[in-house]
XYZ file of C-alpha atoms in Angstrom:
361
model
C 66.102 -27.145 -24.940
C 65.885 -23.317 -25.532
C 69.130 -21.888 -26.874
C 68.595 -18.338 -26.180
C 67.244 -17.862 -22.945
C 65.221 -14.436 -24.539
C 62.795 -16.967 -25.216
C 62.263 -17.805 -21.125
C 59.772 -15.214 -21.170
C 57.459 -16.650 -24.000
C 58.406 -20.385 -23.280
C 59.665 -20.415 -19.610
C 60.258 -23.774 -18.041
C 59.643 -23.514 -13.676
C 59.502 -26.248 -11.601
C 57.725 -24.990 -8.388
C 57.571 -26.504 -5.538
C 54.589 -24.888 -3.783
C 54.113 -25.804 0.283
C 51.247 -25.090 2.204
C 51.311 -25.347 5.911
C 48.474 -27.528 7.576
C 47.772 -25.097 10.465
C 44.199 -23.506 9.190
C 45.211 -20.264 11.236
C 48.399 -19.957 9.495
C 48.855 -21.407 5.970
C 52.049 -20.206 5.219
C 53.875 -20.877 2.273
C 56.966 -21.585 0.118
C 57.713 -22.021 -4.145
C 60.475 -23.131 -4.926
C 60.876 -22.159 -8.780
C 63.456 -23.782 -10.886
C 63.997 -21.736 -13.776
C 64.942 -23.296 -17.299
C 68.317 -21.455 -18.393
C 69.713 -24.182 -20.364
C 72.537 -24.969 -19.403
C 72.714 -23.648 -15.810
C 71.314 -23.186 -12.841
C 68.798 -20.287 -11.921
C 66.604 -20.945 -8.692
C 64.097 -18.759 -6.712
C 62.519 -18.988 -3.642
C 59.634 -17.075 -2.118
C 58.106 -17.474 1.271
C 54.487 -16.644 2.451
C 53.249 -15.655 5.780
C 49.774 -16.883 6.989
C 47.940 -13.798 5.059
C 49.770 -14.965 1.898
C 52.163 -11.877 2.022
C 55.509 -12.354 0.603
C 57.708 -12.880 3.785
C 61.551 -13.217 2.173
C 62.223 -13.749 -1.026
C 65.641 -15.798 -2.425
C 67.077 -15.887 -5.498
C 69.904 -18.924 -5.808
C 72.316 -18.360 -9.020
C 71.441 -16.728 -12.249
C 72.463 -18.814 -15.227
C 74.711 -17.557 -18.281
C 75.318 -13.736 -18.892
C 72.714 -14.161 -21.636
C 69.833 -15.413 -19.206
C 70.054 -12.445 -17.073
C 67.851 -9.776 -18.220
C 65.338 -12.879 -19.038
C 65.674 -13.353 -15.655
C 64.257 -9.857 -14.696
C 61.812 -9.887 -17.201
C 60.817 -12.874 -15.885
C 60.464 -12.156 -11.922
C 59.227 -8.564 -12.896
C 56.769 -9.034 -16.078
C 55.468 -12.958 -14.603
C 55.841 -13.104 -10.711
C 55.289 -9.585 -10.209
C 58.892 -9.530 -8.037
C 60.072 -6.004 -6.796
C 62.153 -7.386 -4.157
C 64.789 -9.900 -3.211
C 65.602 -10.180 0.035
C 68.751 -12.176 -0.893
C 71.077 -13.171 -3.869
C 73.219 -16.204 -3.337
C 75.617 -17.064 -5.758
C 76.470 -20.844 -5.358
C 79.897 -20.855 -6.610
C 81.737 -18.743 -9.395
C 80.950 -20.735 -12.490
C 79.232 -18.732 -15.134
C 76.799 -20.716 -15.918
C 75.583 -19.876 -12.203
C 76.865 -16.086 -11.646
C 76.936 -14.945 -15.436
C 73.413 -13.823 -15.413
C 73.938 -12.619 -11.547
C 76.528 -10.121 -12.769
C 73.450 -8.644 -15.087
C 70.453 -8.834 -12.339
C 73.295 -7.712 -9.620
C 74.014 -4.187 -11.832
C 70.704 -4.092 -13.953
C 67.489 -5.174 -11.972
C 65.429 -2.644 -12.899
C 62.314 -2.366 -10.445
C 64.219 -4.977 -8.210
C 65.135 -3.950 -4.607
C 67.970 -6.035 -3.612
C 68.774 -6.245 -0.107
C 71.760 -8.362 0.134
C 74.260 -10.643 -2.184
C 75.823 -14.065 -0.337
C 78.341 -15.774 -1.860
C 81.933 -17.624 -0.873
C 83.882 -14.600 -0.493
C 87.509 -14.829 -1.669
C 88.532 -18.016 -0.036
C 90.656 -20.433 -2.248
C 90.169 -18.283 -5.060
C 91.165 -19.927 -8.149
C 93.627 -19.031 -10.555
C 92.843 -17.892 -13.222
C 89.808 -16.008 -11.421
C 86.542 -17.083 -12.321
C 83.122 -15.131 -12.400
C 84.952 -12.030 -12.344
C 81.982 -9.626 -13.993
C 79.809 -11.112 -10.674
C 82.418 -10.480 -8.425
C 82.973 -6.754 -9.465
C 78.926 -6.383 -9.334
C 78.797 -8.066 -5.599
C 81.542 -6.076 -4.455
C 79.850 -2.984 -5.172
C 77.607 -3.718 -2.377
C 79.974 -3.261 -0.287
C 78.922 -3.655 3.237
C 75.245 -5.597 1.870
C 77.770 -8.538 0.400
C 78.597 -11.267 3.180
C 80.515 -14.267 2.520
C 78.563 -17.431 3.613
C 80.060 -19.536 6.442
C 78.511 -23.323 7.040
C 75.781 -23.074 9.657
C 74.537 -19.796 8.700
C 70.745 -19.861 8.763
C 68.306 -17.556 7.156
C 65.179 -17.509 8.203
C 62.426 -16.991 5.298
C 59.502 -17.315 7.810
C 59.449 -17.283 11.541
C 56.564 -19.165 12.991
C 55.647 -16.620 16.127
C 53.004 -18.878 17.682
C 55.853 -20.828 18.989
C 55.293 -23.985 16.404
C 57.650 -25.335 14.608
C 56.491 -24.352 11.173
C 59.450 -21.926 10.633
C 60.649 -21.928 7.221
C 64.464 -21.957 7.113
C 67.790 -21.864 4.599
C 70.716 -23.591 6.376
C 74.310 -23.413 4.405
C 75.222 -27.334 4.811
C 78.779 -26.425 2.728
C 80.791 -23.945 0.993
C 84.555 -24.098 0.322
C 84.719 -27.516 0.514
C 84.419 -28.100 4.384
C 80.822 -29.514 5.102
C 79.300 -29.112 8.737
C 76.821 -30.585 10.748
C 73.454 -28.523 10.740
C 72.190 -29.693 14.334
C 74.682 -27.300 16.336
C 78.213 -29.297 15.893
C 79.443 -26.666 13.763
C 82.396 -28.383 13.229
C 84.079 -29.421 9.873
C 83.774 -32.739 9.249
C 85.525 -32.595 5.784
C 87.572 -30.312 4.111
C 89.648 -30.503 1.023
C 93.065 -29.439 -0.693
C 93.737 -27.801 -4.099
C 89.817 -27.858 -4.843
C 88.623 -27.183 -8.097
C 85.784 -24.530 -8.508
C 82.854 -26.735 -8.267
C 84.297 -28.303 -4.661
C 83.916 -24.990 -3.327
C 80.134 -24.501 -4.144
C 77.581 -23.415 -1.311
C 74.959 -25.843 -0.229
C 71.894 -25.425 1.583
C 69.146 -27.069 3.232
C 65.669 -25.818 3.125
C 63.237 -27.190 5.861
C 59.765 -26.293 6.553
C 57.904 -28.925 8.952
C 58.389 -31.891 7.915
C 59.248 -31.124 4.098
C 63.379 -30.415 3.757
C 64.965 -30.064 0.818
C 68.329 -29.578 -0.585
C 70.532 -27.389 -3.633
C 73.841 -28.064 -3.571
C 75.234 -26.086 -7.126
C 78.136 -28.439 -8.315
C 79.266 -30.461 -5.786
C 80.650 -34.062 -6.663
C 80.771 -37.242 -5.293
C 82.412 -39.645 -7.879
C 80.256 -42.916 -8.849
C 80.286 -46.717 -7.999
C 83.754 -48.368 -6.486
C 86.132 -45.585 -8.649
C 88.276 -44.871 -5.206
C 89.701 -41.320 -4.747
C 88.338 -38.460 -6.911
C 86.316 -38.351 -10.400
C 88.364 -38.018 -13.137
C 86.751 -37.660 -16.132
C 86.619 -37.373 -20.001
C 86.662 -33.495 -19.814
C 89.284 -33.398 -17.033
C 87.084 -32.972 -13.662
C 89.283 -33.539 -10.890
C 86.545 -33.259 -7.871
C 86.139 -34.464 -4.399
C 83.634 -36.413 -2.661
C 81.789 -33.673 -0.735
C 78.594 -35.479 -1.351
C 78.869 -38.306 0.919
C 79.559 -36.461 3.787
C 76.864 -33.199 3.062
C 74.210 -36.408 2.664
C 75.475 -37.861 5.808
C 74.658 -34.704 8.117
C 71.569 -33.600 6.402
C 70.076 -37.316 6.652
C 66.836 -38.001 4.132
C 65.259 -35.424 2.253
C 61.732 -35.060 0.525
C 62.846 -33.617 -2.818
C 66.881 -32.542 -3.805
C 68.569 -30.713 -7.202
C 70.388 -32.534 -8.768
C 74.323 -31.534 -8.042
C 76.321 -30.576 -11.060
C 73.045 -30.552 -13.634
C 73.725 -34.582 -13.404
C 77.184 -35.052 -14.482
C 79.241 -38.154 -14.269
C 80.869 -37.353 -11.488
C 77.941 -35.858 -9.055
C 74.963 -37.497 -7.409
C 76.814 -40.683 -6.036
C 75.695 -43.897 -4.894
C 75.715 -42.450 -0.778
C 73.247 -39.522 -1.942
C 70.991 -40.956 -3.815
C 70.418 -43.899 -1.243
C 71.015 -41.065 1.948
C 68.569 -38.608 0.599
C 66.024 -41.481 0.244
C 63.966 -38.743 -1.423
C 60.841 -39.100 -3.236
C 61.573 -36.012 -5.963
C 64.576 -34.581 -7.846
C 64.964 -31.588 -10.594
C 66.984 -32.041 -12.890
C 68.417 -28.173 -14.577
C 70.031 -29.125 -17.646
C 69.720 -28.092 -21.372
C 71.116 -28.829 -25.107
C 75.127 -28.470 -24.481
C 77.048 -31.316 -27.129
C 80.051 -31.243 -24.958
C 78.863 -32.449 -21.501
C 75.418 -33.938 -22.521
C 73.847 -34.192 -18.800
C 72.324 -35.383 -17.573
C 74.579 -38.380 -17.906
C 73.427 -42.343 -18.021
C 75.177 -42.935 -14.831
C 73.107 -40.824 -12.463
C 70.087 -41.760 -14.336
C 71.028 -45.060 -13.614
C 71.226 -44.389 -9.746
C 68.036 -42.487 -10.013
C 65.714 -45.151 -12.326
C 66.746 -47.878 -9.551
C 66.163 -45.777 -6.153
C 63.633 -47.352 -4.568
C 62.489 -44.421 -3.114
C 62.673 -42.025 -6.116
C 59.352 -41.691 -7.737
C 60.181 -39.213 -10.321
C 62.540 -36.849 -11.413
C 61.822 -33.647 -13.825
C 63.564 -32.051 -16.334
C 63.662 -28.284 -16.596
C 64.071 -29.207 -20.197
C 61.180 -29.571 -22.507
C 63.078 -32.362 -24.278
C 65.053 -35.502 -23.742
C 67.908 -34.464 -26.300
C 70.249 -37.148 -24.851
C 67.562 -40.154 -25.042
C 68.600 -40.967 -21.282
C 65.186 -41.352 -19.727
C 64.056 -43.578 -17.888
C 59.943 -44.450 -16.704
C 60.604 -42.149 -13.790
C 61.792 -39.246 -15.836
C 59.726 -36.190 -16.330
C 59.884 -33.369 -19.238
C 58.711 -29.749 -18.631
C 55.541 -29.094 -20.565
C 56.341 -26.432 -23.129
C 53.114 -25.349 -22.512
C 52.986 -24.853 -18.990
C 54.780 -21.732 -17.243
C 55.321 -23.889 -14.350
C 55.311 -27.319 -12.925
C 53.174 -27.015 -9.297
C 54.760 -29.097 -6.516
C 51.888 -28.109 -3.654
C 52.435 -29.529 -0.266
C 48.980 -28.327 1.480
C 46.551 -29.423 4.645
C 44.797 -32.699 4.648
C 41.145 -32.907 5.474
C 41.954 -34.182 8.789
C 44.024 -31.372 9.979
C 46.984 -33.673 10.191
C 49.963 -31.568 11.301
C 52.602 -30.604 8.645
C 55.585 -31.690 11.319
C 53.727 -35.649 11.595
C 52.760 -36.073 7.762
C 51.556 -34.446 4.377
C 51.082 -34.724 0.739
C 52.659 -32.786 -2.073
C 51.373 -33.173 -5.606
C 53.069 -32.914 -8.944
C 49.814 -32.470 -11.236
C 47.475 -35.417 -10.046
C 50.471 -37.290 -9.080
C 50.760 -37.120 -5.115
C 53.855 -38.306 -3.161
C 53.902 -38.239 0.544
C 56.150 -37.282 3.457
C 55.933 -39.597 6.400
């Protein structure tokens, strides 16, 4: 893995998950870019309407301090990006709201509409992310503080279809909430550390859905109550329950870059997904992704593959199903698109990974 993330430019590492509609008249579109940082989590999103316009664009945490302006660079100088409809910031670690703080005060040739995040709720002690914080703030009334339910819409399908492409907060602040109308909690949590409190959303588009979840936990195997681990992680099971509403998924991020105490027996079996990304780098004290989740994922019957935003297995964790990033390759194409038959996105489709193809029944 990269240590400086000035290299991202030159040596970038993006999974994208690229979905085309089946409807000839309208082949709308979303990518889904995972963007190596290392160590972190950096995620963009950019929606399509039928004419292949940009319809919303999202971008979903922005790594360390350092991987900010790299950031830029890269959404500028590579995707051609001038503006972001929306900057979420998943929760206030800084390896997910350092680089925010820079794009938030710095983005050069960026319009930025709005900035999302968890507000001040449960704010820990001593403070944490407080360079994003100051930078969000400064929006002032463009800065909203997420509430479970909230939806936003990255493409509205007008004809009446149901090809709508949509961001649903599942969690933040530790209370999870049903995203089919029963808006009410269904858990919520005491004394949470920062990680607990992280926003989680669900992205569906016909029949693909998909889900980020920054650094939620969920504890492993028959360990009863919360994870405690080697490093002190004291975290709650939100997992079980944000699995349990959202039901199976197509493709997932892994929660908490794949620590030991994240991605839990009840995801990886609820999710029943066929995909999962993996953003992780070179970091000797935590070393994810750890064996135990790789564990979970290597025997999932339903798992096909999992990729790395790294370019190396540093760890020598693994398995058959694990992926690396080409160092070659800007990006890793995940295309959902129409089948010859005109079979209907919302009944079944393909998505491809290269010349591998999974599919979504």
């Amino acid at each position: 893995m990269k240590q400086q993330c000035d290299q991202l430019l030159r040596h970038v590492a993006v999974i994208c998950l690229l979905l085309l509609s089946s409807l000839a008249a309208q082949p709308q579109s979303v990518v889904i870019h995972h963007i190596d940082v290392g160590q972190g989590d950096a995620t963009f999103i950019v929606a399509r309407d039928g004419a292949g316009n940009i319809s919303r664009t999202v971008l979903i945490d922005g790594g360390l301090k350092r991987c900010g302006q790299t950031i830029i660079n890269y959404l500028t100088g590579t995707l051609h990006i001038t503006h972001i409809n929306a900057v979420i910031a998943s929760h206030y670690d800084n390896d997910h709201v350092g680089g925010l703080a820079v794009i938030l005060t710095n983005a050069v040739g960026i319009v930025i509409d709005s900035v999302f995040d968890r507000g001040d709720i449960l704010f820990p002690h001593p403070a944490k992310g407080a360079a994003y914080r100051t930078a969000a703030i400064a929006y002032g009334n463009r800065r909203a503080t997420l509430i479970p339910g909230k939806s936003l819409v990255l493409f509205y399908d007008n004809t009446g279809g149901t090809h709508t492409i949509q961001l649903s907060c599942l969690c933040v602040n530790g209370s999870v909430y049903n995203p089919n109308g029963n808006f009410n909690a269904v858990s919520t949590i005491a004394n949470p550390d920062e990680n607990d409190l992280s926003t989680g959303f669900l992205l569906t588009y016909g029949k693909f859905r998909y889900l980020t979840c920054g650094d939620i936990g969920g504890k492993h195997g028959q360990q009863a109550g919360t994870c405690a681990g080697t490093y002190g992680c004291n975290f709650a099971d939100l997992e079980t329950n944000v699995i349990g509403q959202s039901g199976p998924v197509s493709a997932y991020k892994i929660n908490h870059h794949g620590s030991r105490c994240s991605t839990n027996a009840a995801w990886v079996s609820g999710a029943k997904a066929a995909v999962a990304i993996i953003s992780s780098g070179r970091n000797g004290t935590y070393k994810h992704p750890r064996p135990e989740v790789i564990a979970l994922l290597q025997t999932d019957p339903d798992m096909q593959a999992y990729y790395m935003t790294s370019e190396q297995d540093y760890y020598q964790r693994l398995g058959n199903k694990g992926v690396l990033n080409n160092p070659h390759q800007p990006a890793i194409d995940l295309s959902v698109q129409k089948e010859t038959n005109h079979v209907d996105i919302t009944t079944t489709c393909n998505f491809s990974v290269g010349a591998q193809v999974y599919t979504i029944n």
